[in-house]
């Protein structure tokens, strides 16, 4: 497998505040990769930087061998990098169908768009029944399906998902994750998943990064991450009893 | 019978004026929806359109229809230029600052018009193929001038609506006005959307000018009609394009009726009385919707 995305030493600021403090990582083609981290760790900022919604002040981003860190967002989408942003950002006054068509805004192959539309309806049959409904009138879970479907309509090579499980019922989270796995398997789409729901993310990803306060502190296979004591305690919520049989509250993370 | 004829004529005149208000109001609404700025130069764009049409018809002897199309294109270019040169550098600045800039633009256009030889501060007029032609049916006499205004306005408004409803770019423009961030993620170029919005709004203003000139006059101050389009837009809810047209029609018809049946002076305040009345009962305007966002 070859490296699809190469991020080197990016630093991104919110005004004077440095949110990403020199992050580097590689993503291999066809992989499912996850970034774990607490609130404010900088996960969303990394995705925004990759989509050029925010500009890094330092560092380079290479996608399929080309520098993309100074391109405008629409060029990046055209190259095959799509993002499902956090918080179900649908076009609330457009119908489901119009929402999906907006995903294909940069494409001109009518037949291909039609085919991908059917593909999205195959992944999310419920959307087919709601073609003419305004996206703003749908439930949270259905809106999440609309935004994932919409991102697929761009036929991305790299699909980035920002907290797709946020605010959804456990059953729905399972369904959405099943579909993310299918997208990866059936279309060889590389997936970068940002999550707070670590157990879910680690269950489908092959590789993971742990982000803390704007730095990557762990970079390993998901198996290794799941076996790691710190990840277990701080991200998977598995508690370890100490010798005295009580929880040790002041544990130090080893990476600090 | 006499009353009926007079009443019908008044209504037709009101609808014609209302269509023009509606078009100018539509310009306000489009710009407000996509950039959250109220463009106070909309009336001056109308004035500029009227002057361009006047020059084309009386100085260069263009046929009316050619002059109409040329003016629409010219005003579109003016809109795009304004956006590129004046407004694009201001993206991200507070809305009130940009609104004040639009007031500046309105004075700028006025001064430029007053300085151009052959335009200046005099009053002009031009004739259309419909001037001084009437349809008669029994006692009822209706001027073709007014009918042509209504027909042309409705046709162009329909074209604008079809563009927004069915074309890809039109849908992208609606999408951008609803959720700018998501539009960027789709690869929609927001600068292009803003530029096109100003192009369409300026063209609409220009058309308003061509249509208004034959029934009033061409003058540096005709942009004040833009002030009548504000209540039309507010009446419709300020975020609803169909609302702008309906608001324009309501204001136009009321004004026309007030001009004929009420004492002097009522004509100019009728629009505002209606506006206040509607806003007391429906503060969000006739077609306005409270912003909804599901979480």
Coordinates of C-alpha atoms in Angstrom, one line a residue:
Chain A
X1 CA 0.0 0.0 0.0
X2 CA 1.2 3.4 -0.8
X3 CA 1.0 6.5 1.3
X4 CA -2.0 8.7 0.3
X5 CA -1.8 11.6 2.7
X6 CA 1.4 12.9 4.1
X7 CA 1.1 15.5 6.9
X8 CA 4.3 17.0 8.2
X9 CA 4.7 19.4 11.1
X10 CA 1.5 21.4 10.6
X11 CA 0.8 24.2 13.1
X12 CA -2.6 25.8 13.0
X13 CA -3.7 28.8 15.1
X14 CA -7.0 30.3 16.3
X15 CA -5.8 33.9 16.5
X16 CA -2.9 33.8 18.9
X17 CA -3.8 30.3 20.2
X18 CA -1.9 27.5 18.8
X19 CA -4.3 24.6 18.4
X20 CA -2.2 22.2 16.4
X21 CA 1.4 22.1 17.7
X22 CA 3.3 20.4 14.9
X23 CA 1.5 17.3 13.9
X24 CA 2.8 14.7 11.4
X25 CA 1.2 11.5 10.2
X26 CA 0.8 9.3 7.2
X27 CA -2.4 7.7 5.9
X28 CA -2.1 4.7 3.6
X29 CA -4.3 4.2 0.6
X30 CA -7.4 2.1 1.4
X31 CA -7.0 2.2 5.1
X32 CA -9.4 3.2 7.9
X33 CA -7.6 5.4 10.3
X34 CA -8.8 7.1 13.4
X35 CA -7.8 10.1 15.4
X36 CA -8.8 9.9 19.1
X37 CA -8.7 12.6 21.6
X38 CA -10.6 14.5 24.3
X39 CA -12.5 17.8 23.7
X40 CA -10.2 20.5 22.6
X41 CA -7.4 18.2 21.7
X42 CA -7.5 19.6 18.1
X43 CA -9.1 16.8 16.2
X44 CA -11.6 19.0 14.3
X45 CA -8.9 21.6 13.7
X46 CA -6.7 19.0 12.0
X47 CA -9.6 18.0 9.7
X48 CA -10.4 21.7 9.0
X49 CA -6.8 22.3 8.1
X50 CA -6.8 19.3 5.7
X51 CA -9.9 20.7 4.0
X52 CA -8.3 24.1 3.8
X53 CA -11.1 25.7 5.9
X54 CA -8.2 26.8 8.1
X55 CA -4.7 27.5 6.9
X56 CA -1.7 26.0 8.6
X57 CA 1.0 28.5 9.5
X58 CA 3.7 25.9 9.2
X59 CA 4.1 22.5 7.7
X60 CA 3.1 20.7 4.6
X61 CA 0.3 18.5 3.5
X62 CA 0.7 16.2 0.5
X63 CA -2.1 14.3 -1.1
X64 CA -1.3 11.6 -3.7
X65 CA 2.1 13.2 -4.1
X66 CA 0.9 16.8 -4.5
X67 CA 1.2 19.7 -2.1
X68 CA -2.3 20.8 -1.1
X69 CA -1.7 23.0 1.9
X70 CA -2.0 26.3 -0.1
X71 CA -4.9 25.2 -2.3
X72 CA -8.5 26.7 -1.9
X73 CA -11.1 24.3 -0.5
X74 CA -12.8 23.7 -3.8
X75 CA -9.6 22.4 -5.4
X76 CA -9.1 20.0 -2.6
X77 CA -12.6 18.6 -3.0
X78 CA -12.0 18.3 -6.7
X79 CA -8.8 16.2 -6.0
X80 CA -10.9 13.7 -4.0
X81 CA -10.8 14.8 -0.4
X82 CA -14.3 15.1 1.1
X83 CA -15.3 15.8 4.6
X84 CA -18.4 15.1 6.6
X85 CA -18.3 18.0 9.1
X86 CA -19.2 17.7 12.7
X87 CA -22.8 18.4 13.7
X88 CA -24.8 17.3 10.6
X89 CA -24.5 20.4 8.5
X90 CA -27.3 19.8 6.1
X91 CA -28.8 22.4 3.7
X92 CA -32.0 22.6 5.7
X93 CA -34.2 24.2 3.1
X94 CA -33.1 22.0 0.3
X95 CA -34.7 18.6 -0.4
X96 CA -32.8 15.4 0.3
X97 CA -32.2 15.0 -3.4
X98 CA -30.9 18.5 -3.8
X99 CA -28.6 18.0 -0.8
X100 CA -27.2 14.9 -2.4
X101 CA -26.8 16.6 -5.8
X102 CA -24.8 19.4 -4.1
X103 CA -22.3 16.7 -3.1
X104 CA -21.8 16.2 -6.8
X105 CA -21.5 19.9 -7.5
X106 CA -18.0 19.7 -9.1
X107 CA -18.8 16.6 -11.2
X108 CA -20.1 16.7 -14.8
X109 CA -20.7 13.0 -15.6
X110 CA -24.5 12.7 -15.5
X111 CA -24.5 8.9 -15.7
X112 CA -22.0 8.6 -12.9
X113 CA -23.9 11.0 -10.7
X114 CA -27.1 8.9 -11.3
X115 CA -25.2 5.7 -10.5
X116 CA -23.8 7.2 -7.3
X117 CA -27.2 8.5 -6.3
X118 CA -28.5 4.9 -6.5
X119 CA -25.5 3.7 -4.5
X120 CA -26.3 6.2 -1.7
X121 CA -30.0 5.1 -1.7
X122 CA -28.7 1.5 -1.5
X123 CA -26.6 2.4 1.6
X124 CA -29.4 4.4 3.1
X125 CA -32.8 3.1 1.8
X126 CA -34.7 5.5 4.0
X127 CA -33.4 8.5 2.0
X128 CA -35.0 7.1 -1.1
X129 CA -38.4 7.3 0.6
X130 CA -37.7 10.9 1.6
X131 CA -36.3 12.3 -1.7
X132 CA -38.6 15.3 -1.7
X133 CA -38.5 16.1 2.0
X134 CA -36.6 19.1 3.3
X135 CA -33.4 18.0 5.0
X136 CA -34.1 20.4 7.9
X137 CA -37.3 18.5 8.8
X138 CA -35.6 15.2 9.3
X139 CA -34.4 13.5 12.4
X140 CA -30.8 13.7 13.6
X141 CA -30.0 10.2 12.4
X142 CA -31.4 10.8 9.0
X143 CA -29.6 14.1 8.7
X144 CA -26.4 12.2 9.5
X145 CA -27.2 9.8 6.6
X146 CA -27.8 12.8 4.3
X147 CA -24.4 14.4 5.0
X148 CA -22.6 11.1 4.7
X149 CA -24.4 10.4 1.4
X150 CA -23.7 13.9 0.2
X151 CA -20.0 13.5 0.8
X152 CA -20.1 10.2 -1.1
X153 CA -21.6 12.0 -4.1
X154 CA -18.3 13.7 -4.6
X155 CA -16.8 10.3 -5.1
X156 CA -14.0 10.9 -2.7
X157 CA -10.7 9.0 -2.6
X158 CA -10.3 10.1 1.0
X159 CA -13.4 10.5 3.2
X160 CA -12.9 12.3 6.5
X161 CA -15.7 12.0 9.1
X162 CA -15.9 14.3 12.1
X163 CA -17.7 12.5 14.9
X164 CA -20.3 10.7 12.9
X165 CA -21.7 9.1 16.1
X166 CA -22.3 12.4 17.9
X167 CA -25.8 12.5 19.4
X168 CA -27.0 9.3 17.8
X169 CA -28.6 6.3 19.5
X170 CA -26.3 3.3 20.0
X171 CA -28.2 1.3 17.4
X172 CA -27.9 4.1 14.8
X173 CA -24.2 4.4 15.6
X174 CA -23.8 0.7 14.8
X175 CA -25.7 1.1 11.6
X176 CA -23.6 4.2 10.5
X177 CA -20.4 2.4 11.3
X178 CA -21.5 -0.7 9.4
X179 CA -22.0 1.6 6.4
X180 CA -18.6 3.3 6.8
X181 CA -17.0 -0.1 6.8
X182 CA -18.9 -1.1 3.7
X183 CA -17.9 2.1 1.9
X184 CA -14.2 1.3 2.7
X185 CA -14.5 -2.3 1.5
X186 CA -16.7 -1.8 -1.6
X187 CA -15.1 1.4 -3.0
X188 CA -11.6 1.2 -1.5
X189 CA -12.3 4.6 -0.1
X190 CA -9.6 5.6 2.4
X191 CA -11.3 6.8 5.6
X192 CA -10.1 9.2 8.3
X193 CA -12.3 9.0 11.3
X194 CA -12.3 11.5 14.1
X195 CA -14.1 10.2 17.2
X196 CA -14.8 10.6 20.9
X197 CA -16.5 7.2 20.8
X198 CA -13.2 5.3 20.9
X199 CA -14.5 1.8 21.2
X200 CA -16.5 2.2 18.1
X201 CA -13.7 3.9 16.1
X202 CA -11.1 1.3 17.2
X203 CA -13.4 -1.5 16.2
X204 CA -13.3 -0.6 12.5
X205 CA -10.0 1.2 12.1
X206 CA -6.7 -0.5 11.4
X207 CA -4.5 2.4 12.6
X208 CA -5.0 5.1 15.2
X209 CA -3.5 8.3 16.5
X210 CA -4.1 9.7 19.9
X211 CA -4.1 13.5 20.0
X212 CA -3.6 15.4 23.2
X213 CA -3.5 19.2 23.4
X214 CA -2.5 19.6 19.8
X215 CA 0.2 16.9 19.7
X216 CA 0.1 13.3 18.6
X217 CA 1.1 11.3 21.5
X218 CA 0.5 7.8 20.2
X219 CA 0.7 6.4 16.6
X220 CA 0.1 2.7 16.4
X221 CA -2.1 0.0 15.1
X222 CA -5.5 -0.2 16.7
X223 CA -4.7 -3.6 18.2
X224 CA -1.7 -2.1 20.0
X225 CA -3.7 0.9 21.0
X226 CA -6.5 -1.2 22.5
X227 CA -3.9 -3.2 24.4
X228 CA -2.3 0.0 25.8
X229 CA -3.1 0.6 29.5
X230 CA -3.5 4.4 29.1
X231 CA -5.8 4.1 26.1
X232 CA -7.8 1.5 28.0
X233 CA -8.2 3.7 31.0
X234 CA -8.6 7.2 29.4
X235 CA -10.4 6.4 26.2
X236 CA -12.0 3.0 26.6
X237 CA -13.1 3.5 30.2
X238 CA -11.7 0.1 31.4
X239 CA -10.8 0.6 35.0
X240 CA -7.9 -1.2 36.6
X241 CA -8.0 -1.9 40.2
X242 CA -5.0 -1.1 42.3
X243 CA -3.5 -3.4 44.9
X244 CA -5.8 -2.0 47.5
X245 CA -8.8 -2.7 45.4
X246 CA -9.8 1.0 44.9
X247 CA -9.5 3.1 41.8
X248 CA -6.3 5.2 41.7
X249 CA -7.5 8.6 40.8
X250 CA -4.3 10.4 40.2
X251 CA -2.7 8.2 37.5
X252 CA -0.1 9.7 35.3
X253 CA -0.4 9.1 31.6
X254 CA 2.9 7.5 30.4
X255 CA 3.2 9.7 27.3
X256 CA 3.3 12.9 29.3
Chain B
X1 CA -69.3 51.6 -14.8
X2 CA -67.1 54.7 -14.7
X3 CA -66.0 53.6 -11.3
X4 CA -65.2 50.1 -12.4
X5 CA -63.0 51.3 -15.3
X6 CA -61.2 53.7 -13.1
X7 CA -60.7 51.0 -10.5
X8 CA -59.4 48.5 -13.0
X9 CA -56.9 51.0 -14.5
X10 CA -55.7 51.9 -11.0
X11 CA -55.2 48.3 -10.2
X12 CA -53.3 47.6 -13.4
X13 CA -51.1 50.7 -12.8
X14 CA -50.5 49.5 -9.2
X15 CA -49.5 46.0 -10.4
X16 CA -47.1 47.5 -12.9
X17 CA -45.4 49.7 -10.3
X18 CA -45.6 46.8 -7.9
X19 CA -43.7 44.5 -10.2
X20 CA -40.9 47.1 -10.4
X21 CA -40.8 47.4 -6.6
X22 CA -40.8 43.6 -6.4
X23 CA -37.8 43.4 -8.7
X24 CA -35.8 45.9 -6.7
X25 CA -36.9 44.2 -3.5
X26 CA -35.8 40.9 -4.9
X27 CA -32.4 42.4 -5.4
X28 CA -32.3 43.4 -1.7
X29 CA -33.4 39.9 -0.6
X30 CA -30.9 38.0 -2.8
X31 CA -28.0 40.0 -1.5
X32 CA -29.3 39.9 2.1
X33 CA -29.8 36.1 2.0
X34 CA -26.4 35.2 0.7
X35 CA -24.2 37.9 2.3
X36 CA -26.3 39.2 5.2
X37 CA -25.9 42.8 3.9
X38 CA -28.6 45.2 3.0
X39 CA -27.5 46.9 -0.2
X40 CA -28.6 50.5 0.0
X41 CA -27.3 51.2 -3.5
X42 CA -30.0 49.1 -5.0
X43 CA -32.1 52.2 -5.9
X44 CA -29.1 53.8 -7.6
X45 CA -28.5 50.7 -9.6
X46 CA -32.0 51.1 -10.9
X47 CA -31.2 54.8 -11.7
X48 CA -28.0 53.8 -13.5
X49 CA -29.9 51.2 -15.5
X50 CA -32.4 53.8 -16.6
X51 CA -29.6 56.2 -17.7
X52 CA -27.9 53.4 -19.7
X53 CA -31.1 52.5 -21.4
X54 CA -31.8 56.2 -22.1
X55 CA -28.4 56.6 -23.7
X56 CA -28.7 53.5 -25.8
X57 CA -32.2 54.4 -27.1
X58 CA -32.0 58.1 -27.7
X59 CA -28.3 58.7 -28.4
X60 CA -27.2 55.4 -30.0
X61 CA -30.6 54.7 -31.5
X62 CA -30.7 51.1 -30.3
X63 CA -34.0 49.3 -30.8
X64 CA -35.9 48.9 -27.5
X65 CA -35.4 45.2 -27.1
X66 CA -31.7 45.3 -27.9
X67 CA -31.4 48.2 -25.5
X68 CA -33.2 46.1 -22.8
X69 CA -30.8 43.2 -23.2
X70 CA -27.7 45.3 -23.4
X71 CA -28.7 47.2 -20.3
X72 CA -29.3 44.0 -18.4
X73 CA -25.8 42.7 -19.4
X74 CA -24.1 46.1 -18.7
X75 CA -25.7 46.2 -15.2
X76 CA -24.7 42.6 -14.5
X77 CA -21.1 43.7 -15.3
X78 CA -21.5 46.7 -13.0
X79 CA -22.7 44.4 -10.2
X80 CA -19.9 42.0 -10.7
X81 CA -17.3 44.8 -10.7
X82 CA -18.8 46.3 -7.5
X83 CA -18.5 43.0 -5.8
X84 CA -15.0 42.4 -7.0
X85 CA -13.5 45.8 -6.3
X86 CA -15.5 47.1 -3.3
X87 CA -17.1 44.2 -1.4
X88 CA -14.8 41.3 -1.8
X89 CA -12.0 42.9 0.2
X90 CA -14.6 43.5 3.0
X91 CA -15.6 39.9 3.4
X92 CA -15.4 39.1 7.1
X93 CA -15.9 42.7 8.2
X94 CA -18.9 43.5 10.4
X95 CA -22.2 43.7 8.5
X96 CA -22.9 47.4 9.5
X97 CA -19.6 48.5 8.0
X98 CA -20.5 46.9 4.7
X99 CA -24.0 48.4 4.8
X100 CA -22.4 51.8 5.2
X101 CA -20.1 51.1 2.3
X102 CA -23.2 50.4 0.2
X103 CA -24.6 53.8 1.1
X104 CA -21.2 55.1 0.0
X105 CA -21.6 53.3 -3.3
X106 CA -25.1 54.8 -3.8
X107 CA -23.7 58.4 -3.4
X108 CA -20.8 57.5 -5.6
X109 CA -23.0 56.3 -8.4
X110 CA -25.1 59.4 -8.1
X111 CA -22.1 61.7 -8.4
X112 CA -20.7 59.8 -11.3
X113 CA -24.0 60.0 -13.1
X114 CA -24.2 63.8 -12.4
X115 CA -20.7 64.3 -13.9
X116 CA -21.2 62.4 -17.1
X117 CA -21.8 64.8 -20.0
X118 CA -25.3 64.2 -21.5
X119 CA -26.6 62.7 -18.2
X120 CA -26.1 65.2 -15.4
X121 CA -28.9 66.4 -13.2
X122 CA -31.5 67.1 -15.9
X123 CA -34.7 65.1 -16.4
X124 CA -35.0 62.9 -19.4
X125 CA -37.4 60.3 -20.9
X126 CA -37.5 57.8 -23.7
X127 CA -40.1 56.1 -25.7
X128 CA -40.7 52.4 -26.0
X129 CA -42.7 50.5 -28.7
X130 CA -45.6 50.6 -26.3
X131 CA -45.7 54.4 -25.6
X132 CA -49.0 56.0 -26.4
X133 CA -50.7 52.7 -27.5
X134 CA -53.8 51.6 -25.8
X135 CA -56.1 48.6 -25.6
X136 CA -59.8 49.5 -25.5
X137 CA -62.6 47.2 -24.5
X138 CA -65.8 49.2 -24.2
X139 CA -65.2 52.0 -21.9
X140 CA -62.1 50.5 -20.4
X141 CA -58.8 51.9 -21.7
X142 CA -55.5 50.4 -20.7
X143 CA -52.1 51.6 -21.7
X144 CA -49.8 49.0 -23.4
X145 CA -47.0 50.6 -21.5
X146 CA -48.3 49.2 -18.2
X147 CA -49.2 45.8 -19.7
X148 CA -45.7 45.6 -21.2
X149 CA -44.1 46.4 -17.8
X150 CA -46.1 43.7 -16.1
X151 CA -45.4 41.1 -18.9
X152 CA -41.6 41.8 -19.0
X153 CA -41.3 41.9 -15.3
X154 CA -43.1 38.7 -14.7
X155 CA -41.2 37.0 -17.4
X156 CA -37.8 38.0 -16.0
X157 CA -38.9 37.2 -12.4
X158 CA -40.0 33.7 -13.6
X159 CA -36.6 33.3 -15.2
X160 CA -34.8 34.2 -12.0
X161 CA -37.0 31.8 -10.0
X162 CA -36.5 28.9 -12.5
X163 CA -32.7 29.6 -12.3
X164 CA -32.7 29.3 -8.5
X165 CA -35.1 26.3 -8.5
X166 CA -33.6 24.1 -11.1
X167 CA -30.1 25.0 -12.2
X168 CA -27.1 23.6 -10.4
X169 CA -25.6 27.0 -9.8
X170 CA -28.9 28.3 -8.6
X171 CA -29.2 25.4 -6.1
X172 CA -25.6 26.0 -5.0
X173 CA -26.5 29.6 -4.4
X174 CA -29.5 28.6 -2.2
X175 CA -27.3 26.1 -0.5
X176 CA -24.7 28.7 0.3
X177 CA -27.2 31.1 1.8
X178 CA -28.4 28.3 4.1
X179 CA -25.1 26.9 5.2
X180 CA -22.0 28.6 4.0
X181 CA -19.6 26.2 5.8
X182 CA -21.3 23.1 4.3
X183 CA -21.2 24.7 0.9
X184 CA -17.4 25.2 1.1
X185 CA -17.1 21.4 2.0
X186 CA -19.1 20.7 -1.2
X187 CA -16.4 22.5 -3.3
X188 CA -18.8 25.4 -4.0
X189 CA -16.7 28.6 -4.4
X190 CA -18.4 31.1 -2.1
X191 CA -16.7 34.1 -3.8
X192 CA -18.2 33.0 -7.1
X193 CA -21.6 32.7 -5.4
X194 CA -21.3 36.2 -4.0
X195 CA -20.2 37.6 -7.3
X196 CA -23.1 36.1 -9.1
X197 CA -25.5 37.3 -6.5
X198 CA -24.4 40.9 -7.0
X199 CA -24.5 40.4 -10.8
X200 CA -28.1 39.2 -10.6
X201 CA -29.2 41.9 -8.1
X202 CA -27.7 44.7 -10.2
X203 CA -29.3 43.3 -13.3
X204 CA -32.6 43.2 -11.5
X205 CA -32.2 46.8 -10.4
X206 CA -31.3 47.8 -14.0
X207 CA -34.3 46.1 -15.4
X208 CA -36.4 48.0 -12.8
X209 CA -34.9 51.2 -14.2
X210 CA -35.7 50.5 -17.8
X211 CA -39.3 49.5 -17.0
X212 CA -39.9 52.5 -14.7
X213 CA -38.4 55.2 -16.9
X214 CA -41.2 55.3 -19.6
X215 CA -43.9 55.8 -17.0
X216 CA -42.0 58.3 -14.9
X217 CA -38.8 59.9 -16.0
X218 CA -35.0 59.4 -16.1
X219 CA -33.4 61.5 -13.3
X220 CA -30.5 61.3 -11.0
X221 CA -32.8 61.0 -8.0
X222 CA -35.0 58.3 -9.3
X223 CA -33.1 55.9 -7.0
X224 CA -35.4 57.0 -4.2
X225 CA -37.8 54.3 -5.4
X226 CA -35.3 52.0 -3.8
X227 CA -36.7 53.3 -0.5
X228 CA -40.1 52.0 -1.5
X229 CA -38.7 48.6 -2.2
X230 CA -37.4 48.3 1.3
X231 CA -40.9 48.0 2.8
X232 CA -41.8 45.6 0.0
X233 CA -38.9 43.4 1.0
X234 CA -39.6 43.7 4.8
X235 CA -43.3 43.0 4.1
X236 CA -42.4 39.7 2.4
X237 CA -40.1 38.7 5.3
X238 CA -36.8 39.9 3.9
X239 CA -35.5 36.4 3.4
X240 CA -38.1 35.2 1.0
X241 CA -37.8 35.9 -2.7
X242 CA -41.5 35.2 -3.5
X243 CA -42.3 37.4 -0.5
X244 CA -40.4 40.3 -2.1
X245 CA -42.5 40.1 -5.2
X246 CA -45.8 39.8 -3.3
X247 CA -44.7 42.6 -1.0
X248 CA -43.9 44.7 -4.0
X249 CA -47.3 44.1 -5.5
X250 CA -49.1 44.9 -2.3
X251 CA -47.2 48.2 -1.9
X252 CA -47.7 49.1 -5.6
X253 CA -51.4 48.4 -5.6
X254 CA -52.0 50.2 -2.2
X255 CA -50.1 53.2 -3.4
X256 CA -51.9 53.4 -6.6
X257 CA -55.3 53.1 -4.9
X258 CA -54.3 55.7 -2.3
X259 CA -53.2 58.0 -5.0
X260 CA -56.6 57.9 -6.7
X261 CA -59.1 57.6 -3.9
X262 CA -57.4 59.2 -0.9
X263 CA -56.5 62.9 -0.3
X264 CA -53.1 64.1 -1.4
X265 CA -50.2 62.9 0.6
X266 CA -51.6 59.5 1.5
X267 CA -49.9 58.0 -1.5
X268 CA -46.5 58.3 -0.1
X269 CA -47.2 57.0 3.4
X270 CA -49.6 54.2 2.4
X271 CA -46.7 51.8 1.9
X272 CA -45.4 52.5 5.4
X273 CA -48.9 52.2 7.0
X274 CA -49.4 48.8 5.5
X275 CA -45.9 47.8 6.5
X276 CA -46.4 48.8 10.2
X277 CA -49.8 47.1 10.2
X278 CA -48.5 43.8 8.8
X279 CA -45.5 43.8 11.1
X280 CA -47.7 44.3 14.2
X281 CA -49.7 41.2 13.3
X282 CA -46.9 39.2 11.8
X283 CA -43.5 40.4 12.9
X284 CA -41.6 38.0 10.7
X285 CA -43.3 39.4 7.6
X286 CA -45.8 37.6 5.3
X287 CA -43.4 34.9 4.0
X288 CA -40.8 35.1 6.7
X289 CA -39.8 32.0 8.6
X290 CA -38.2 31.8 12.0
X291 CA -34.8 30.3 11.5
X292 CA -34.9 26.7 12.3
X293 CA -32.0 24.5 13.0
X294 CA -32.4 21.0 14.4
X295 CA -29.8 19.7 16.7

